[in-house]
XYZ file of C-alpha atoms in Angstrom:
700
model
C 107.455 31.715 15.599
C 109.462 29.692 18.125
C 111.976 31.377 20.388
C 115.507 31.651 19.060
C 116.696 29.044 21.576
C 114.098 26.517 20.416
C 114.798 27.288 16.758
C 118.459 26.520 17.349
C 117.481 23.037 18.491
C 114.815 22.402 15.815
C 116.333 20.359 12.940
C 113.773 21.907 10.532
C 115.025 25.405 11.362
C 118.580 25.994 12.699
C 119.129 22.660 14.416
C 121.434 21.226 11.760
C 123.955 23.883 12.774
C 123.305 24.861 16.387
C 122.081 21.630 18.005
C 125.685 20.435 18.361
C 127.189 20.343 21.856
C 129.804 22.975 20.898
C 127.014 25.588 20.598
C 125.697 25.094 24.122
C 127.013 28.494 25.247
C 125.418 30.234 22.280
C 122.060 28.616 22.974
C 122.364 29.953 26.519
C 123.048 33.428 25.106
C 119.833 33.104 23.076
C 117.876 32.323 26.263
C 119.514 35.268 28.059
C 118.542 37.671 25.267
C 114.910 36.565 25.434
C 114.804 36.536 29.253
C 113.942 32.816 29.423
C 114.455 30.704 32.582
C 117.977 29.326 32.983
C 119.221 26.050 34.391
C 121.832 26.044 37.135
C 124.675 25.559 34.642
C 123.257 28.258 32.389
C 122.841 30.641 35.331
C 126.490 30.117 36.267
C 127.540 30.937 32.706
C 125.222 33.970 32.720
C 126.845 35.379 35.846
C 130.317 34.738 34.446
C 129.828 36.483 31.079
C 127.553 39.348 32.159
C 128.970 40.191 35.587
C 125.426 40.214 36.964
C 123.982 38.178 39.816
C 120.227 38.281 39.274
C 118.944 36.137 36.369
C 117.159 37.903 33.500
C 113.394 38.262 33.726
C 112.536 39.978 30.454
C 113.688 40.331 26.861
C 116.633 42.607 26.061
C 115.991 44.915 23.104
C 119.593 46.163 23.008
C 122.630 43.965 23.624
C 126.367 43.889 22.946
C 128.637 40.857 22.695
C 132.317 41.500 23.431
C 133.930 38.360 22.138
C 137.259 36.918 20.960
C 138.140 36.024 17.396
C 136.702 32.811 15.898
C 134.129 32.451 18.647
C 131.125 32.048 16.332
C 129.651 35.477 16.991
C 128.982 36.320 13.340
C 127.202 32.986 12.812
C 125.081 33.568 15.903
C 124.278 37.087 14.696
C 123.139 35.650 11.370
C 120.803 33.244 13.161
C 119.389 36.088 15.263
C 118.759 38.232 12.188
C 117.158 35.395 10.234
C 114.945 34.527 13.206
C 113.740 38.147 13.298
C 113.056 38.119 9.543
C 110.958 34.950 9.850
C 108.614 36.653 12.312
C 105.407 38.006 10.718
C 105.155 41.747 11.364
C 102.368 42.469 8.858
C 99.811 43.515 11.526
C 102.240 46.279 12.567
C 103.223 47.449 9.078
C 101.658 50.260 7.086
C 100.697 50.062 3.390
C 103.786 49.173 1.352
C 105.976 49.031 4.431
C 108.379 46.142 5.038
C 110.130 44.872 8.140
C 113.880 45.193 7.598
C 116.758 43.308 9.146
C 119.922 45.397 8.689
C 123.310 43.719 8.324
C 125.794 46.485 9.105
C 129.591 46.354 8.997
C 132.468 48.684 8.180
C 132.144 47.832 4.480
C 129.797 45.860 2.233
C 132.286 43.020 1.803
C 132.325 42.346 5.531
C 128.539 42.690 5.780
C 128.139 40.125 2.986
C 130.043 37.612 5.115
C 127.261 37.916 7.661
C 124.744 37.389 4.875
C 126.652 34.298 3.689
C 125.985 32.686 7.072
C 122.300 33.531 6.680
C 122.275 31.968 3.201
C 123.788 28.799 4.668
C 121.048 28.586 7.324
C 118.366 29.111 4.657
C 119.784 26.344 2.458
C 119.810 23.950 5.412
C 116.092 24.453 6.024
C 113.518 23.691 3.302
C 110.836 25.328 5.430
C 112.725 28.630 5.525
C 113.742 28.415 1.856
C 110.081 28.115 0.890
C 109.405 31.529 2.423
C 112.080 33.277 0.307
C 110.918 35.177 -2.799
C 114.202 36.858 -3.698
C 117.798 36.279 -2.734
C 120.845 38.053 -4.209
C 124.113 39.477 -2.916
C 122.415 42.417 -1.212
C 118.870 41.344 -0.227
C 116.775 38.407 0.960
C 113.020 38.951 0.647
C 110.289 36.856 2.271
C 106.639 36.285 1.435
C 105.425 37.996 4.627
C 106.993 41.401 3.744
C 110.197 40.950 5.664
C 113.578 41.674 4.127
C 117.207 41.134 5.119
C 119.445 43.823 3.628
C 123.183 44.565 3.559
C 124.180 48.043 4.773
C 127.486 49.843 5.228
C 128.397 51.543 8.479
C 126.854 54.907 7.552
C 124.356 56.639 9.785
C 122.913 58.378 6.699
C 122.034 55.146 4.878
C 120.022 53.654 7.762
C 117.431 56.376 8.247
C 113.784 55.934 7.268
C 113.520 52.149 7.806
C 111.308 50.044 10.079
C 113.745 47.610 11.623
C 112.906 44.201 13.015
C 116.559 43.739 13.906
C 119.865 45.598 13.416
C 123.118 43.628 13.547
C 126.302 45.656 14.001
C 129.229 43.410 13.119
C 132.635 44.420 14.544
C 131.196 47.653 15.911
C 134.514 48.557 17.551
C 136.048 48.941 14.085
C 133.363 50.905 12.240
C 134.903 53.706 10.170
C 133.502 56.682 8.268
C 135.638 59.299 6.516
C 133.221 62.065 7.506
C 132.780 61.216 11.178
C 135.096 60.418 14.062
C 132.250 58.677 15.944
C 130.463 56.658 13.234
C 129.471 53.909 15.685
C 127.773 56.389 18.040
C 125.983 58.182 15.216
C 124.921 54.890 13.643
C 123.295 53.654 16.857
C 121.548 56.997 17.259
C 120.246 56.739 13.691
C 118.794 53.189 13.934
C 117.215 53.330 17.396
C 114.092 55.236 16.232
C 113.577 52.702 13.431
C 113.407 49.864 15.972
C 110.567 51.260 18.063
C 107.498 50.398 15.920
C 108.327 46.696 15.617
C 110.162 46.473 18.917
C 113.185 45.349 16.996
C 116.410 44.257 18.615
C 119.788 45.962 18.301
C 122.742 43.591 18.623
C 126.332 44.768 18.399
C 129.094 42.163 18.459
C 132.803 42.697 18.113
C 136.291 41.989 19.313
C 137.286 44.876 21.616
C 139.878 47.472 20.732
C 140.809 50.754 22.409
C 138.959 52.281 25.322
C 136.904 54.638 23.189
C 133.790 54.494 21.058
C 130.273 53.170 21.588
C 131.199 49.597 22.546
C 133.539 50.812 25.294
C 130.884 53.239 26.548
C 128.256 50.488 26.714
C 130.689 48.203 28.544
C 131.575 50.900 31.059
C 127.948 51.852 31.731
C 126.159 48.483 31.671
C 128.525 45.537 32.173
C 127.948 43.906 35.563
C 125.069 46.270 36.336
C 121.327 45.759 36.458
C 120.223 47.507 33.284
C 117.902 47.137 30.301
C 121.014 47.054 28.056
C 122.787 43.710 28.133
C 126.572 43.530 27.777
C 128.210 40.117 27.483
C 131.981 39.713 27.654
C 133.426 36.247 27.119
C 137.061 35.501 26.306
C 139.015 32.408 25.388
C 137.139 29.237 24.440
C 134.031 29.988 26.559
C 131.741 30.558 23.571
C 133.560 28.160 21.251
C 135.150 25.202 23.081
C 136.588 23.878 19.803
C 139.213 26.663 19.723
C 142.740 25.266 19.923
C 144.226 26.412 23.221
C 147.719 26.098 21.733
C 146.900 28.831 19.216
C 145.772 31.133 22.017
C 148.811 30.355 24.166
C 151.158 31.041 21.253
C 149.459 34.391 20.580
C 149.825 35.335 24.247
C 153.514 34.470 24.166
C 154.167 36.482 20.988
C 152.212 39.611 21.919
C 150.480 39.524 25.319
C 148.875 42.945 24.883
C 147.327 42.165 21.503
C 146.257 38.702 22.681
C 144.227 40.241 25.514
C 142.134 41.989 22.879
C 142.002 39.254 20.242
C 141.518 36.195 22.467
C 140.616 37.361 25.986
C 138.016 39.966 24.931
C 139.717 42.695 26.989
C 139.935 46.303 25.886
C 143.498 47.431 25.231
C 145.068 49.523 27.976
C 148.138 50.473 25.956
C 146.226 52.621 23.452
C 145.385 56.251 24.066
C 143.834 59.023 22.021
C 146.589 61.122 20.454
C 144.607 64.355 19.972
C 141.645 65.396 22.071
C 138.584 66.496 20.134
C 138.865 70.036 21.480
C 142.416 70.392 20.112
C 141.262 69.332 16.647
C 138.229 71.632 16.794
C 140.378 74.581 17.906
C 142.736 74.108 14.942
C 140.042 73.940 12.241
C 138.927 77.208 10.635
C 135.185 76.698 9.945
C 134.231 77.005 6.293
C 137.808 77.337 4.992
C 138.379 74.824 2.192
C 141.620 76.216 0.747
C 143.771 79.344 0.518
C 145.112 80.656 -2.818
C 148.753 81.399 -3.555
C 149.789 84.586 -1.743
C 153.532 84.826 -2.291
C 154.491 83.038 0.928
C 157.191 80.441 1.340
C 155.224 77.216 1.075
C 155.950 73.662 2.182
C 154.418 70.538 0.664
C 154.111 67.000 1.991
C 152.716 63.992 0.133
C 151.419 60.637 1.328
C 151.687 58.536 -1.858
C 149.624 55.488 -2.738
C 149.739 52.914 -5.488
C 146.057 53.469 -6.271
C 144.552 50.252 -4.902
C 143.739 50.687 -1.206
C 144.829 54.021 0.304
C 144.249 57.585 -0.826
C 147.026 59.652 -2.387
C 147.173 62.889 -0.380
C 149.006 66.186 -0.741
C 149.051 69.101 1.702
C 150.587 72.571 1.388
C 151.211 74.924 4.328
C 153.100 78.087 5.249
C 154.232 79.915 8.348
C 153.086 83.400 9.323
C 154.919 84.428 12.472
C 153.910 81.965 15.172
C 150.918 80.739 13.171
C 151.257 77.694 10.927
C 148.582 77.715 8.253
C 147.393 74.940 5.954
C 146.645 76.221 2.453
C 145.704 73.201 0.371
C 144.690 69.562 0.877
C 144.135 67.115 -1.964
C 143.035 63.510 -1.395
C 142.555 61.160 -4.323
C 140.617 58.057 -3.300
C 141.264 54.722 -5.048
C 141.062 53.473 -7.669
C 143.211 55.847 -9.711
C 146.225 55.909 -12.008
C 149.177 57.068 -9.859
C 151.055 58.822 -12.669
C 147.980 60.881 -13.554
C 147.555 61.961 -9.938
C 151.245 62.896 -9.707
C 150.951 65.027 -12.846
C 147.921 66.877 -11.431
C 149.605 67.376 -8.066
C 152.754 68.713 -9.739
C 150.669 71.400 -11.451
C 149.301 72.399 -8.044
C 152.782 72.479 -6.511
C 154.071 74.720 -9.289
C 151.105 77.067 -8.818
C 152.369 77.616 -5.266
C 155.922 78.205 -6.494
C 157.190 74.848 -5.236
C 159.852 72.708 -6.866
C 160.135 70.230 -3.994
C 157.711 67.982 -2.142
C 158.554 65.904 0.927
C 157.153 62.482 1.775
C 157.974 59.115 3.267
C 160.050 56.367 1.667
C 157.023 54.822 -0.052
C 157.626 52.415 -2.948
C 161.336 53.071 -3.371
C 162.241 55.083 -6.460
C 158.830 55.027 -8.183
C 157.479 58.133 -6.474
C 160.686 60.137 -6.842
C 160.971 59.285 -10.538
C 157.313 60.056 -11.205
C 157.526 63.520 -9.641
C 160.872 64.201 -11.352
C 159.262 63.640 -14.779
C 157.206 66.781 -14.130
C 160.035 68.875 -12.702
C 159.330 68.313 -8.997
C 161.888 66.837 -6.615
C 160.577 64.280 -4.098
C 162.568 64.441 -0.863
C 162.326 61.717 1.771
C 161.310 63.036 5.190
C 163.933 62.890 7.924
C 161.356 61.490 10.388
C 158.768 58.733 10.160
C 155.083 59.523 10.521
C 155.064 58.884 14.268
C 157.902 61.350 14.758
C 156.112 63.935 12.616
C 152.855 63.539 14.546
C 154.613 63.864 17.905
C 156.522 66.982 16.817
C 153.240 68.574 15.669
C 151.577 67.977 19.041
C 153.041 71.083 20.795
C 151.591 73.309 18.077
C 148.172 71.702 18.557
C 148.309 72.292 22.304
C 149.641 75.860 21.853
C 146.759 76.590 19.430
C 149.218 77.774 16.770
C 147.616 75.904 13.862
C 145.008 76.820 11.266
C 143.644 73.749 9.469
C 141.286 73.521 6.531
C 137.704 72.489 7.231
C 137.845 69.059 5.567
C 135.749 66.315 7.265
C 138.127 63.504 6.276
C 141.072 65.339 7.845
C 139.203 66.075 11.077
C 138.063 62.460 11.386
C 141.514 60.985 10.833
C 143.108 63.364 13.349
C 140.544 62.435 15.998
C 141.062 58.722 15.447
C 144.862 58.731 15.754
C 146.079 56.388 18.469
C 149.265 56.514 20.515
C 150.951 53.478 21.998
C 154.439 52.722 23.331
C 156.961 51.012 21.077
C 158.299 47.625 22.144
C 161.436 48.033 24.219
C 160.510 51.516 25.381
C 161.874 53.252 22.255
C 159.416 56.123 22.096
C 155.772 55.973 21.038
C 153.981 54.967 17.862
C 151.185 57.187 16.538
C 149.046 55.586 13.867
C 145.505 55.075 12.661
C 143.372 52.360 14.289
C 142.857 48.983 12.602
C 140.911 49.266 9.337
C 141.279 53.026 9.537
C 143.296 55.477 7.462
C 145.469 58.515 8.095
C 146.363 59.594 4.550
C 144.996 63.134 4.936
C 146.264 63.480 8.502
C 149.767 62.335 7.540
C 150.033 64.754 4.615
C 148.589 67.639 6.653
C 150.821 67.127 9.684
C 153.812 66.630 7.399
C 153.327 70.044 5.782
C 152.702 71.659 9.181
C 155.872 70.040 10.530
C 157.923 71.364 7.606
C 156.510 74.874 8.012
C 157.140 74.795 11.768
C 160.843 74.270 11.112
C 161.126 77.333 8.880
C 162.569 79.715 11.490
C 165.316 77.380 12.688
C 165.982 75.917 9.252
C 166.425 79.323 7.632
C 168.985 80.326 10.229
C 171.073 77.179 9.710
C 170.586 76.806 5.957
C 173.761 77.759 4.109
C 171.948 78.846 0.951
C 168.479 80.379 1.474
C 165.771 78.898 -0.703
C 164.597 82.318 -1.901
C 168.065 83.025 -3.323
C 168.013 79.725 -5.220
C 164.582 80.462 -6.687
C 165.737 83.920 -7.753
C 168.757 82.378 -9.515
C 166.466 80.003 -11.394
C 164.199 82.860 -12.465
C 167.237 84.627 -14.009
C 168.222 81.622 -16.098
C 168.009 81.712 -19.901
C 168.395 78.768 -22.304
C 171.594 80.233 -23.784
C 174.668 81.679 -22.019
C 175.316 85.443 -22.251
C 176.815 86.390 -25.593
C 180.569 86.699 -25.609
C 181.098 84.896 -22.277
C 183.302 81.803 -22.697
C 183.176 78.557 -20.755
C 185.027 79.365 -17.539
C 185.024 76.279 -15.300
C 183.781 72.717 -15.029
C 182.778 71.435 -11.599
C 182.942 67.667 -11.109
C 180.987 66.217 -8.191
C 181.984 62.615 -7.719
C 181.687 59.757 -5.296
C 183.255 56.451 -6.244
C 179.988 54.473 -6.191
C 177.548 57.199 -7.326
C 176.773 58.878 -10.636
C 179.275 61.707 -11.272
C 177.842 65.119 -12.166
C 179.459 67.743 -14.384
C 178.503 71.430 -14.041
C 179.510 73.756 -16.905
C 179.784 77.474 -16.008
C 179.927 80.557 -18.251
C 180.678 83.223 -15.652
C 177.494 83.056 -13.500
C 175.406 81.116 -16.068
C 175.167 77.340 -15.593
C 174.217 74.909 -18.316
C 171.837 72.034 -17.448
C 173.841 69.587 -15.379
C 175.357 66.503 -16.930
C 174.663 63.377 -14.859
C 176.893 60.517 -15.956
C 175.753 56.948 -15.157
C 178.423 55.370 -12.987
C 178.778 52.379 -15.310
C 180.155 54.762 -17.972
C 182.981 55.872 -15.698
C 184.422 52.719 -14.101
C 187.925 54.227 -14.187
C 189.377 57.676 -13.669
C 190.490 57.906 -17.286
C 186.857 57.525 -18.413
C 185.777 60.424 -16.212
C 188.722 62.502 -17.429
C 187.733 61.821 -21.042
C 184.176 63.029 -20.329
C 185.510 66.189 -18.701
C 187.553 66.899 -21.828
C 184.479 66.313 -23.962
C 182.644 69.063 -22.028
C 185.659 71.372 -21.850
C 186.167 74.222 -24.297
C 189.006 76.710 -24.500
C 190.906 76.960 -21.248
C 188.006 76.209 -18.911
C 189.323 74.944 -15.566
C 188.128 71.515 -14.352
C 187.564 71.524 -10.571
C 187.432 67.933 -9.340
C 186.577 66.457 -5.954
C 189.543 64.148 -5.317
C 188.279 62.835 -1.975
C 187.236 59.604 -3.693
C 189.457 57.359 -5.755
C 187.548 57.984 -9.004
C 188.022 61.751 -8.768
C 191.661 61.395 -7.775
C 192.314 59.109 -10.748
C 190.582 61.523 -13.131
C 192.642 64.461 -11.839
C 195.875 62.467 -12.181
C 194.961 61.490 -15.744
C 194.354 65.137 -16.689
C 197.626 66.152 -15.052
C 199.528 63.444 -16.940
C 198.103 64.873 -20.161
C 199.182 68.389 -19.163
C 195.634 69.679 -18.692
C 195.430 72.241 -15.921
C 192.866 71.235 -13.272
C 192.135 72.026 -9.635
C 192.089 69.280 -7.001
C 189.470 69.904 -4.329
C 189.919 68.229 -0.936
C 186.997 68.905 1.396
C 188.940 68.662 4.672
C 191.945 70.767 3.664
C 192.672 73.820 5.780
C 191.997 77.111 4.056
C 193.358 80.590 4.846
C 190.235 82.482 3.843
C 187.564 84.580 5.511
C 184.026 85.484 4.637
C 183.425 88.502 2.391
C 183.033 90.840 5.363
C 186.287 89.399 6.848
C 184.531 88.497 10.085
C 184.617 84.685 10.118
C 187.083 81.988 9.116
C 186.337 78.580 7.615
C 186.928 75.260 9.341
C 187.809 73.541 6.052
C 187.680 73.953 2.304
C 184.184 72.460 1.991
C 182.832 75.284 4.143
C 184.672 77.847 2.027
C 183.332 76.433 -1.227
C 179.690 76.530 -0.119
C 180.016 79.904 1.586
C 181.545 81.481 -1.496
C 178.588 80.247 -3.518
C 176.232 81.658 -0.887
C 177.948 85.025 -1.155
C 177.584 84.966 -4.950
C 173.846 84.236 -4.670
C 173.255 87.059 -2.169
C 170.903 89.592 -3.826
C 172.519 92.354 -1.725
C 175.631 92.248 -3.922
C 176.435 95.287 -6.048
C 174.398 94.838 -9.260
C 172.700 91.827 -7.643
C 173.725 88.209 -7.927
C 175.519 87.047 -11.088
C 174.358 83.426 -10.657
C 171.653 81.905 -12.846
C 170.755 78.240 -12.333
C 168.774 75.810 -14.504
C 165.423 74.429 -13.368
C 166.689 71.307 -11.597
C 164.573 70.123 -8.608
C 167.267 67.711 -7.423
C 169.827 70.511 -7.379
C 167.456 72.713 -5.357
C 166.856 69.963 -2.802
C 170.570 69.301 -2.408
C 171.481 72.967 -1.998
C 168.685 73.497 0.533
C 169.789 70.485 2.577
C 173.216 71.879 3.520
C 173.431 73.385 7.026
C 176.187 75.320 8.801
C 177.325 75.994 12.331
C 180.009 78.040 14.054
C 182.784 75.737 15.261
C 185.962 76.696 17.222
C 187.869 76.528 13.937
C 185.416 78.697 12.026
C 182.352 78.107 9.846
C 181.642 74.432 9.337
C 179.078 72.907 6.971
C 177.610 69.436 7.031
C 179.660 66.707 5.467
C 178.665 65.206 2.164
C 177.763 61.955 3.932
C 175.403 63.709 6.340
C 173.640 65.613 3.568
C 173.193 62.429 1.556
C 171.862 60.607 4.615
C 169.306 63.380 5.054
C 168.287 63.256 1.386
C 168.651 59.461 1.174
C 170.326 59.907 -2.207
C 173.558 61.374 -3.667
C 174.374 65.099 -3.537
C 176.799 65.332 -6.455
C 174.725 68.023 -8.213
C 175.237 70.624 -5.490
C 178.931 69.770 -5.153
C 179.511 70.136 -8.887
C 177.814 73.554 -9.005
C 179.667 75.072 -6.055
C 183.033 73.662 -7.221
C 182.535 75.239 -10.635
C 182.073 78.622 -8.957
C 184.968 78.294 -6.511
C 187.722 78.387 -9.138
C 188.005 79.560 -12.719
C 187.538 82.846 -14.555
C 184.732 85.269 -13.587
C 183.467 88.504 -15.018
C 184.758 90.450 -12.038
C 188.335 89.718 -13.125
C 187.995 89.074 -16.870
C 185.124 91.172 -18.179
C 187.430 93.581 -20.004
C 188.927 90.710 -21.995
C 185.449 89.392 -22.865
C 184.136 92.733 -24.194
C 184.189 93.173 -28.026
C 187.481 94.568 -29.347
C 186.549 97.812 -31.136
C 189.740 97.654 -33.244
C 188.511 94.585 -35.083
C 185.223 95.123 -36.961
C 182.677 92.394 -36.380
C 184.558 90.910 -33.429
C 181.493 89.329 -31.881
C 180.566 87.536 -35.086
C 183.885 86.467 -36.561
C 186.395 86.186 -33.766
C 186.064 84.084 -30.679
C 186.904 85.977 -27.461
C 189.898 84.774 -25.507
C 190.238 84.442 -21.757
C 193.469 84.982 -19.877
C 193.590 81.712 -17.992
C 197.235 82.033 -17.016
C 200.353 80.561 -18.665
C 199.725 77.892 -21.241
C 201.829 74.866 -21.875
C 203.244 74.644 -25.380
C 202.293 70.996 -25.588
C 198.624 71.764 -25.219
C 198.803 74.588 -27.771
C 200.616 72.469 -30.311
C 198.078 69.712 -29.750
C 195.249 72.128 -30.528
C 197.004 73.402 -33.657
C 197.214 69.869 -34.955
């Protein structure tokens, strides 16, 4: 068989493609690989692209081409692989053995592109086509027991072969969910298979970050006398037909990226986010999951639409200074998103969770899908970069215990950190063609658990108290307890919410679509529809819709309470130690006091299973201001949740005013003087003086 250089000039072999003047540099590369004598011009090019001074004197069995985009490297690799397959290795093969040429890339689709170039070279040469006995999407077989085969970038799949040639396409971007160094392990796996036939290993790729096998080979062998050849050629050196205007425009738009894509330079702005030793120290060997153990758990989801990325869910808890991951689920595509959500919701409920946090993926789809199964989806206050960076101190302090999941370990090791444009912090993300679904979900749950100590201290209403109130709830109100108050949470442009309270028992909340209440009179009419007896409507009048509704009720002589969040209030906490900065603080603190299990006879509050209500109550924080206790404004809570908070407002307003058992229980008890009181006579509540107009209206 002729040398590769001569075959590239032979019109009966590869000459129809490579004999053109634009492939002069690639023909020189072919001579360099085989150690053939070089002309003066070729020697000058050799010194420029290899960094060496002495010309080559022997064949290179291992070589790496660091090249720009659209330089023709994949086409040249196809010619090299086909040339190796056309060589007759039968004298060196055992019975039944074949000489294999491996086409390796990060996935089979990319590897098939390399094979497409080989198919084109075969079709251009009748002599080569005559040697082919089989040709499909995966394999080309030849009469002399040589085969060209498509592989994926897995070190497991390449063992046990006798290789005539191994082509590693885009080696800087090889990915494997079970290994953080798939390129290194792949090269280690194929090298023994090359020895019998003295096959050649050729890796070619655009450069990326300063890590991995390609970077190591460049650092060790470029510009040095070595038996491993490293070629680095940027710009139009290998392909003079490249439009310089395209390159110049790329350099103007993003100089850093252009150095990698067009100048074949490794990126200096990228750094490894987590050292391998930090990841190893955090992983508990052999631990796949931890069962529910009565802790306070935190869940974070990284949703996916089911086509490209995995849908991941992680659950974690805090134990003192330790932050422990309990569960990690990763559903690889393809899948039906709603089915995955349903399965994940069952897992969340098994850990006692009614809320899961995640990013703002796909708008309302994710939130609605989780809500169908009784789980509230809360948007994270930070993006993934912010979450990763806030988790870093716990990695360095060795405070984490992670599950032993290969995909998670790989994604954590591959995370890259780079500065944002304009100096606005750093971006932490997966490398190109990589993923971080498991890492994002895991770090999200760890981040939530890490905030537990500070969040609990500032949270107005502890989550455990809310869960206890939900566990007390029954489908029907206590017998003999009338409707006491109606809380109305309203913002002029959001859906109003009506909370109906029978002493401490709350009915499922009524959420009214905003289009049904365009005017205050419409909201007032709905309040009257919910109202029974002398129940007191408590309405937020801070917005025009609430103010109009209150005025309409007042005009119709219906007693109601107007709540203004910023009004001063002459009240103190139950222990008389602290004052309130405004009425909003008083309203939420009074509800907190009612939920406190330390009350005599426990808490009277029982709440329906409403994930949105739980999320809104948990989101409210307090602080001590010069004027007394202050809680976050409605706007700040809604900004944190990225959705309205009318549910929580309606519930706490309904508790703030209106009759309660502590003042009216004697009037609600059955009257022993009237037999069958509980069955025949409706109990009455002393709600204060009544207007004759209302009474006469009811009589009619």
